[in-house]
Amino acid sequence: MGPVLAGVLQLLALIGALALVHIPLGNYMAKVYTSDRHWRVEKWIYKGIGADPNSEMRWPAYLRGVLAFSAVSVLFLYLLQRLQGVLPGSLGFASIDPDQAFNTAVSFVTNTNWQSYYGEQAMGHVVQTAGLAVQNFVSAAVGIAVAVALVRGFARSRTGELGNFWSDMVRGVTRILLPGAFVAAIVLVACGAIQNFSGIHEVGQFMGGSQQWNGGAVASQEAIKEIGTNGGGYFNANSSHPFENPTPFTNLFEIFLILVIPFALTRTFGLMVGSLKQGYAILATMATIWIGFSALMMWTEFAHHGPVFDIAGGAYEGKEVRFGVGGSSIFATATTLTSTGAVDSFHSSFTGLGGGITMLGMMLGEIAPGGTGSGLYGMLIMAIIAVFIAGLMVGRTPEYLGKKIGTREIKLAACYILITPALVLVFTAAAMALPTPGNSMTNSGAHGFSEILYAYTSASNNNGSAFAGLNADTQWFNSTLGLCMLFGRFLPMVFVLALAGSLAEQKPVPATAGTLRTEKPLFTGLLVGAILIITGLTYFPALALGPLAEGLAS
């Protein structure tokens, strides 16, 4: 079997697996967020934190819950790292420096999981499990909660109430993420991933000498990092490490975990707004972009010209031979079209155009299918923009799901889509203009610019993957990337929840002969076009200076 055919078969198998679980998982998540019953363990949690899960919240109260919980989480994780040197199970590692502790705390609380440290050489068992792994669960649950609040804004009328943040967040952990991660961890352990709390071992090498390796609760953290679209690796090599990702099967399984909840949430959305066809329209948009990007990535990596690439059968540099070009290409598009950030290959070693595809996937806003929750609410914002554009073209007031898109709604949507481009472009320009950040680049020219552009794109969009080749463990990058992660995560949530509150207060508008049918293929095409054009106009100059220039010159 040729490598190209193997890659295509992997993509088809992945599509089949996602289709198989789409309906049952989507139905289950809809029941989770519409049920009025609380599990016993959930009642204990509510009692412990002093929350009333039955009280409805308007958007300012819902937002305060999100921000307060996240602020406490950042502080807790920061202190845990600063105290690591005196904690049991530290494996002899020292406490983390203040700037790196700030960066890592913000990174995991914002679902970014950017890492400017070597995991196996910096973090002990307590920080990894009680700190980083816990945030993998709750940060993903916060994203789903915000998405559900926006869906309720479309589904409800004449009320500003969006549900209860504490109930939504806790249910996301106890009923979706914990069971899913438990099953996934068992599969990974069965396939060779490690799960222990061993210390540091001296391991002999084939060419002589030795190397130190430590164990850890790797399989459990790998499971939630993928299913929660988090992305932080237990080891520096991330999902290319055999302890995290042992075989081609686990590689495909991890891609499945990355995509399964974001894609299934479209059905949850359809059920909650009372129209499965609306959910299928969003699903079709996400799937079109994802399949298109995956096919384009495999083409750039398999068909790159040159005698070395022809002999090898593709661009193999920086890719694990266990997974090949096909598996690595599918993983790269999946992780950058979501907010995962896990990698099984070095994106810096991809072809110039291939590296540009990974960047463009993040620049779209990670909406195809996006992160757990963040992908859905990002896509719904783009749907509002597309409806507004269509309304301008035919000269009528735009409507979406029975709600009018007026001045307030379009301003909130516009603010949402402007935040991350502003962060990416401003901080990239500053890093290129100042001498100190530029010293962190190991490459010059277009590729060096791509390293900086990728870093700020990854942080601002809460992705977390790295282009490699950039020394980001400096005070400048730890601080500025931390700020990008904070603003890129929580400022959009402000506008999403404000928009949800505005929509929930509206009276439903009956459909007429002139209403745009947003469940039809025509709207799917309009939405795909709006996404690509808006992103292209925003980022094309920056892409032209980096990956496009490199790709066209090679």
C-alpha atoms as one frame of an Amber mdcrd trajectory, in Angstrom:
protein
   0.000   0.000   0.000   1.403   3.370  -1.018   1.754   6.183   1.527  -0.777
   8.357  -0.317  -3.420   5.621  -0.292  -2.682   4.915   3.372  -3.269   8.582
   4.201  -6.546   8.670   2.271  -7.769   5.491   3.986  -6.944   6.957   7.395
  -8.972  10.065   6.565 -11.926   7.954   5.401 -11.761   5.767   8.521 -11.744
   8.893  10.686 -14.787  10.316   8.893 -16.619   6.996   9.380 -15.821   6.865
  13.112 -16.953  10.462  13.652 -20.188   9.809  11.739 -20.853   6.711  13.841
 -20.817   8.554  17.178 -22.245  11.875  15.989 -25.904  11.176  16.748 -25.617
   9.339  20.096 -23.031  11.740  21.534 -24.846  14.822  20.265 -28.136  13.576
  21.722 -26.483  12.764  25.044 -24.893  16.203  25.402 -28.237  17.870  24.627
 -29.809  15.881  27.484 -26.951  16.866  29.795 -27.604  20.578  29.322 -31.415
  20.436  29.302 -31.985  18.093  32.248 -33.262  19.535  35.529 -31.852  16.661
  37.611 -28.539  16.804  39.494 -26.324  13.845  40.271 -25.436  13.265  43.898
 -21.754  14.006  43.354 -22.748  17.241  41.615 -24.840  18.268  44.624 -21.790
  17.749  46.845 -19.752  19.998  44.562 -22.417  22.729  44.568 -22.607  22.560
  48.346 -18.820  22.792  48.627 -18.542  25.890  46.456 -21.738  27.476  47.763
 -23.531  27.618  44.404 -27.249  27.280  43.704 -27.453  25.247  40.461 -31.143
  25.991  39.960 -30.858  29.782  39.845 -30.925  31.304  36.364 -28.281  33.863
  35.400 -28.400  36.809  33.067 -25.304  37.318  30.927 -23.407  39.645  33.360
 -23.786  37.112  36.185 -22.824  34.237  33.881 -19.736  36.161  32.788 -18.779
  36.947  36.387 -18.901  33.226  37.135 -16.614  32.452  34.186 -14.099  35.164
  35.102 -14.111  34.497  38.851 -13.595  30.763  38.425 -10.826  31.302  35.860
  -9.063  33.907  38.014  -8.993  31.559  41.008  -7.736  28.768  38.737  -4.856
  30.915  37.450  -3.839  31.845  40.989  -4.017  28.244  42.231  -1.954  26.861
  39.359   0.589  29.669  39.637   1.114  29.023  43.364   1.321  25.268  42.790
   4.205  25.773  40.379   5.967  28.304  42.595   5.791  25.843  45.513   6.777
  22.760  43.521  10.223  22.519  45.150   8.706  21.758  48.562   5.857  19.522
  47.371   5.972  15.715  47.515   6.336  13.946  44.187   8.327  16.806  42.691
  10.955  14.357  41.342  13.610  16.753  42.586  12.546  19.532  40.206  12.880
  23.098  41.425  10.055  25.607  41.661   9.097  27.272  38.392  10.336  30.820
  37.716   7.704  33.568  38.098   7.379  34.517  34.410   7.164  30.903  33.276
   4.749  30.008  36.082   2.503  32.898  34.997   2.670  31.810  31.362   1.885
  28.168  32.155  -0.935  28.985  34.578  -2.601  31.253  32.045  -1.938  28.738
  29.292  -3.738  25.819  30.926  -6.610  27.852  32.370  -7.350  29.376  28.944
  -7.379  25.931  27.258  -4.289  26.964  25.286  -1.652  24.672  26.828   1.265
  26.535  25.297   4.446  25.161  26.883   7.720  27.057  27.056   9.328  24.307
  29.164  10.378  20.670  28.802   7.575  18.737  30.490   9.635  15.772  31.635
  12.411  18.044  32.956  10.356  20.675  34.778   7.047  19.438  36.201   6.674
  16.842  38.959   3.765  14.466  39.493   1.753  16.800  41.735   1.853  19.757
  39.349   1.129  17.524  36.365  -1.882  15.751  37.908  -3.335  18.120  40.529
  -2.571  21.211  38.480  -2.301  20.765  34.730  -4.591  17.745  34.314  -7.340
  19.304  36.448  -7.261  22.454  34.336  -7.535  20.327  31.207 -10.950  19.218
  32.459 -12.364  22.471  33.802 -11.080  24.788  31.058 -12.723  22.581  28.433
 -15.941  22.531  30.462 -15.927  26.351  30.644 -15.736  26.537  26.843 -18.698
  24.192  26.424 -20.671  26.157  29.028 -20.225  29.439  27.133 -21.287  27.752
  23.876 -24.396  26.332  25.557 -25.238  29.787  26.931 -25.146  31.214  23.389
 -27.324  28.372  22.108 -29.851  29.165  24.851 -29.777  32.769  23.675 -31.054
  31.588  20.291 -33.499  29.083  21.778 -35.103  31.342  24.411 -37.186  34.483
  23.975 -38.366  37.427  26.074 -35.905  36.597  28.840 -32.283  37.448  29.467
 -31.601  34.241  31.378 -28.938  31.921  29.973 -28.833  29.119  32.533 -26.420
  28.620  35.401 -22.665  28.700  34.817 -21.782  26.516  37.800 -24.246  23.835
  36.777 -23.120  23.901  33.138 -19.440  23.744  34.043 -19.802  20.945  36.604
 -21.992  18.846  34.308 -19.488  19.237  31.504 -16.808  17.714  33.723 -18.783
  14.981  35.490 -21.068  13.825  32.676 -19.027  14.361  29.498 -15.299  14.883
  29.964 -14.573  12.530  32.870 -16.376   9.494  31.380 -14.936  10.176  27.934
 -11.381  10.601  29.212 -11.687   7.466  31.376 -12.596   5.285  28.392  -9.962
   6.942  26.188  -7.233   6.419  28.818  -8.015   2.697  29.012  -7.695   2.413
  25.231  -4.370   4.264  25.267  -2.964   2.114  28.091  -4.058  -1.032  26.253
  -2.182   0.205  23.188   1.062   0.979  25.016   0.846   4.433  26.596   2.267
   4.514  30.132   0.341   5.262  33.330   2.309   5.287  36.592   3.909   7.498
  39.213   7.450   6.198  38.920  10.555   8.265  39.483  13.460   9.032  37.184
  15.134   6.075  35.430  18.525   5.830  33.769  18.028   4.306  30.310  20.838
   3.020  28.090  21.098   4.224  24.483  21.903   2.217  21.345  24.965   4.307
  20.545  26.298   4.191  24.090  25.763   6.443  27.055  22.472   6.840  28.900
  19.467   9.096  29.170  17.124   9.921  32.033  13.398   9.279  31.712  10.646
   9.705  34.251   7.244   8.098  34.231   3.911   9.657  35.030   0.136   9.503
  34.632   0.606   9.966  30.909  -2.330   8.053  29.402  -4.924   9.822  31.558
  -3.505  13.235  30.759  -3.165  12.360  27.081  -6.833  11.368  27.001  -8.176
  14.632  28.425  -5.689  16.774  26.527  -7.167  15.437  23.271 -10.854  15.022
  24.109 -10.875  18.434  25.802  -8.948  19.991  22.876  -6.258  21.152  25.311
  -2.984  19.972  23.814  -0.306  20.129  26.492   2.168  17.269  26.327   3.468
  15.344  29.328   6.768  15.152  27.448   8.408  17.837  25.355   7.993  15.773
  22.185   4.233  15.826  22.812   2.197  13.340  20.764   5.236  12.209  18.783
   6.597  10.625  21.978   6.050   6.833  22.084   4.948   7.001  25.746   2.117
   9.344  24.720   1.330   8.045  21.232   2.781   4.564  20.690   1.313   3.332
  17.381  -0.354   4.470  14.144  -3.678   3.324  15.636  -3.304   5.513  18.729
  -2.343   8.391  16.422  -5.631   8.044  14.540  -7.504   7.484  17.812  -6.100
  10.709  19.256  -7.211  12.624  16.163 -10.667  11.132  16.676 -10.676  12.325
  20.296  -9.727  15.843  19.200 -12.643  16.087  16.768 -15.412  14.063  18.386
 -16.949  16.568  20.835 -16.703  19.685  18.609 -18.389  17.906  15.698 -21.061
  16.317  17.939 -21.888  19.677  19.508 -23.479  20.726  16.210 -26.200  18.131
  16.781 -26.570  19.303  20.375 -27.050  22.800  18.965 -29.705  21.593  16.506
 -31.645  19.775  19.216 -31.548  22.705  21.640 -32.798  25.252  19.055 -35.433
  22.830  17.797 -34.099  22.334  14.270 -31.715  19.510  13.422 -31.324  20.945
   9.919 -29.707  24.071  11.389 -27.230  21.833  13.197 -26.486  19.934  10.002
 -25.806  23.214   8.160 -23.171  24.159  10.755 -21.771  20.620  10.642 -21.522
  20.743   6.841 -19.625  24.034   7.028 -17.161  22.663   9.565 -16.693  19.394
   7.668 -16.158  21.140   4.320 -13.336  23.263   5.697 -11.760  20.401   7.674
 -11.783  17.910   4.784 -10.553  20.571   2.370  -7.672  21.564   4.641  -6.731
  17.907   5.287  -6.671  17.116   1.566  -4.674  20.258   0.787  -2.172  19.497
   3.549  -1.598  15.953   2.303  -1.139  17.269  -1.224   1.494  19.829  -0.168
   3.414  17.263   1.889   3.218  14.355  -0.576   3.691  16.284  -3.816   6.455
  18.696  -2.800   8.929  18.809  -5.671  12.579  17.858  -5.491  14.616  14.630
  -5.873  14.905  14.002  -2.120  11.144  14.277  -1.630  10.492  12.109  -4.693
  12.735   9.326  -3.403  11.275   9.456   0.116   7.687   9.640  -1.145   6.960
  12.960   0.543   8.319  15.572   2.927   9.385  13.323   5.822  11.630  15.746
   7.697  10.283  16.412  11.204   7.677  13.643  10.959   7.491  10.374  12.887
   8.097   7.395  10.609   5.527   5.475  12.686   2.777   7.795  11.453   4.067
   8.808   8.033   3.180  11.864   5.997  -0.524  11.034   5.810  -1.092  10.552
   9.526   1.027  13.586  10.391  -0.836  15.779   7.888  -4.260  14.789   9.232
  -3.073  15.354  12.802  -1.645  18.784  11.930  -4.879  20.052  10.372  -7.021
  18.581  13.144  -4.965  20.160  15.900  -4.786  23.619  14.281  -8.417  23.713
  13.156  -9.295  23.063  16.798  -7.867  24.666  19.926  -5.902  21.528  20.741
  -2.289  22.350  19.990  -1.044  18.786  20.385   1.458  17.820  17.696   2.842
  14.530  16.395   5.363  16.272  14.114   7.309  19.534  13.913   5.209  22.057
  12.004   8.361  24.035  11.344   9.612  21.131   9.210   6.523  21.078   7.025
   6.832  22.554   3.553   6.391  26.321   3.319   2.805  25.990   2.131   2.096
  23.225   4.649   3.217  25.453   7.502   0.970  28.177   6.113  -2.012  25.808
   6.195  -1.480  25.150   9.903  -1.379  28.896  10.549  -4.448  29.593   8.421
  -6.368  26.918  10.321  -5.806  28.837  13.545  -6.435  32.194  11.891  -9.920
  31.078  10.852 -10.715  31.212  14.560 -10.413  27.432  15.042 -14.012  26.801
  14.013 -13.720  23.731  11.792 -14.703  22.154  14.100 -12.859  24.233  16.695
 -12.323  23.640  20.387 -14.763  22.136  22.854 -17.407  24.820  22.888 -15.255
  27.606  21.460 -15.542  26.146  17.971 -19.339  26.149  18.090 -19.744  29.667
  19.420 -17.092  30.925  16.999 -18.945  29.351  14.068 -22.277  30.803  15.231
 -20.676  34.258  15.327 -19.533  33.750  11.738 -23.049  32.594  10.829 -24.397
  35.902  12.158 -21.840  37.775  10.034 -22.826  35.735   6.963 -26.525  36.426
   7.546 -25.751  40.128   7.905 -23.824  40.130   4.610 -26.706  38.340   2.892
 -29.147  40.884   4.313 -27.092  43.729   2.882 -27.095  42.052  -0.537 -30.898
  41.768  -0.749 -31.807  44.869   1.259 -33.681  43.385   4.214 -33.142  43.072
   7.944 -31.015  39.974   8.591 -32.490  37.204  10.727 -30.960  34.013  12.117
 -32.904  31.297  13.923 -35.880  33.606  14.326 -33.838  36.440  15.869 -33.192
  39.796  14.218 -29.556  40.731  13.779 -29.668  44.419  14.587 -27.075  47.074
  15.314 -26.232  45.762  18.790 -25.834  42.171  17.646 -23.613  42.968  14.674
 -21.389  45.268  16.762 -20.844  42.491  19.294 -20.103  39.991  16.513 -17.695
  42.436  14.859 -15.835  43.027  18.122 -15.527  39.263  18.541 -13.866  38.704
  15.161 -11.495  41.679  15.523  -9.902  40.683  18.849  -7.562  37.891  17.799
  -6.301  39.524  14.569  -5.448  42.654  16.557  -3.513  40.620  19.127  -1.686
  38.535  16.523  -0.652  41.349  14.207   0.252  43.943  16.858   2.388  41.616
  18.965   4.035  40.020  15.909   4.998  43.477  14.630   6.387  44.439  18.041
   8.424  41.235  18.326   9.903  41.719  14.858  10.714  45.391  15.489  12.419
  44.951  18.857  15.925  43.434  19.036  15.477  41.205  22.109  12.597  39.020
  20.832  14.321  38.679  17.475  17.305  37.025  19.159  15.067  34.040  20.008
  14.698  33.081  16.339  16.930  30.274  15.073  16.046  31.059  11.450  16.138
  34.253   9.439  14.084  35.482   6.524  10.555  34.286   5.790  10.859  31.188
   7.972  12.008  33.201  10.977   9.060  35.553  10.536   6.781  32.500  10.362
   8.093  31.344  13.741   7.037  34.607  15.391   3.736  34.834  13.512   2.887
  31.241  14.420   3.622  31.784  18.121   1.280  34.768  18.476  -1.355  33.150
  16.274  -1.246  30.046  18.455  -1.436  31.980  21.728  -4.099  34.497  20.694
  -6.373  31.775  19.304  -5.780  29.567  22.376  -4.274  26.777  20.307  -0.944
  26.141  22.026   1.012  24.340  19.322   4.475  25.645  18.476   6.209  26.035
  15.124   9.495  24.894  16.688  12.753  26.719  16.177  11.753  29.576  18.490
  13.131  29.963  22.010   9.964  31.159  23.752  11.236  30.688  27.319  12.172
  34.343  27.767  10.617  37.095  29.842   9.337  38.811  26.690   7.596  35.773
  25.215   6.369  34.354  28.523   4.760  37.710  29.340   3.412  38.766  25.951
   2.179  35.322  24.967   0.515  35.050  28.378  -1.307  38.325  27.746  -2.380
  37.125  24.291  -3.778  33.941  25.814  -5.730  35.853  28.463  -7.190  38.452
  26.109  -7.739  35.912  23.333  -9.764  33.675  25.630 -11.836  35.972  27.802
 -12.491  39.081  25.709 -14.332  37.004  23.049 -16.358  35.359  25.819 -17.510
  38.802  26.980 -18.976  39.531  23.550 -20.403  36.015  23.125 -22.297  36.185
  26.413 -23.456  39.758  25.791 -24.739  38.627  22.400 -26.465  35.627  23.979
 -28.217  37.899  26.467 -29.345  40.258  23.694 -30.745  37.403  21.612 -32.539
  35.819  24.579 -34.399  39.075  25.246 -35.824  39.255  21.741 -39.254  38.230
  20.591 -39.100  35.488  17.893 -39.570  36.708  14.325 -41.826  34.470  12.196
 -40.294  33.164   8.990 -41.609  34.671   5.759 -41.060  34.106   2.042 -38.163
  36.553   2.185 -36.383  34.879   5.121 -32.943  33.483   4.281 -33.075  29.690
   4.630 -30.035  29.099   6.805 -30.451  25.321   6.789 -29.872  25.029   3.025
 -26.640  24.212   1.128 -26.651  27.734  -0.294 -26.139  29.184   3.179 -23.403
  26.643   3.897 -21.559  27.859   0.817 -22.094  31.488   1.844 -20.775  30.752
   5.328 -17.666  28.973   4.042 -16.994  31.865   1.677 -17.485  34.492   4.382
 -15.071  32.680   6.706 -12.322  32.330   4.104 -12.704  35.837   2.689 -12.761
  37.612   6.054  -9.727  35.666   7.241  -7.937  36.064   3.930  -8.385  39.820
   3.874  -7.220  40.107   7.474  -4.150  37.890   7.437  -3.065  37.719   3.785
  -0.333  40.401   4.063   1.233  38.627   7.046   0.973  35.208   5.385   2.528
  36.641   2.228   5.601  37.716   4.202   6.029  34.309   5.844   4.790  30.907
   4.652   3.623  32.032   1.190   6.977  33.655   0.411   8.804  30.563   1.648
   6.536  28.161  -0.205   6.743  30.001  -3.524  10.529  30.330  -3.263  11.131
  26.618  -2.646
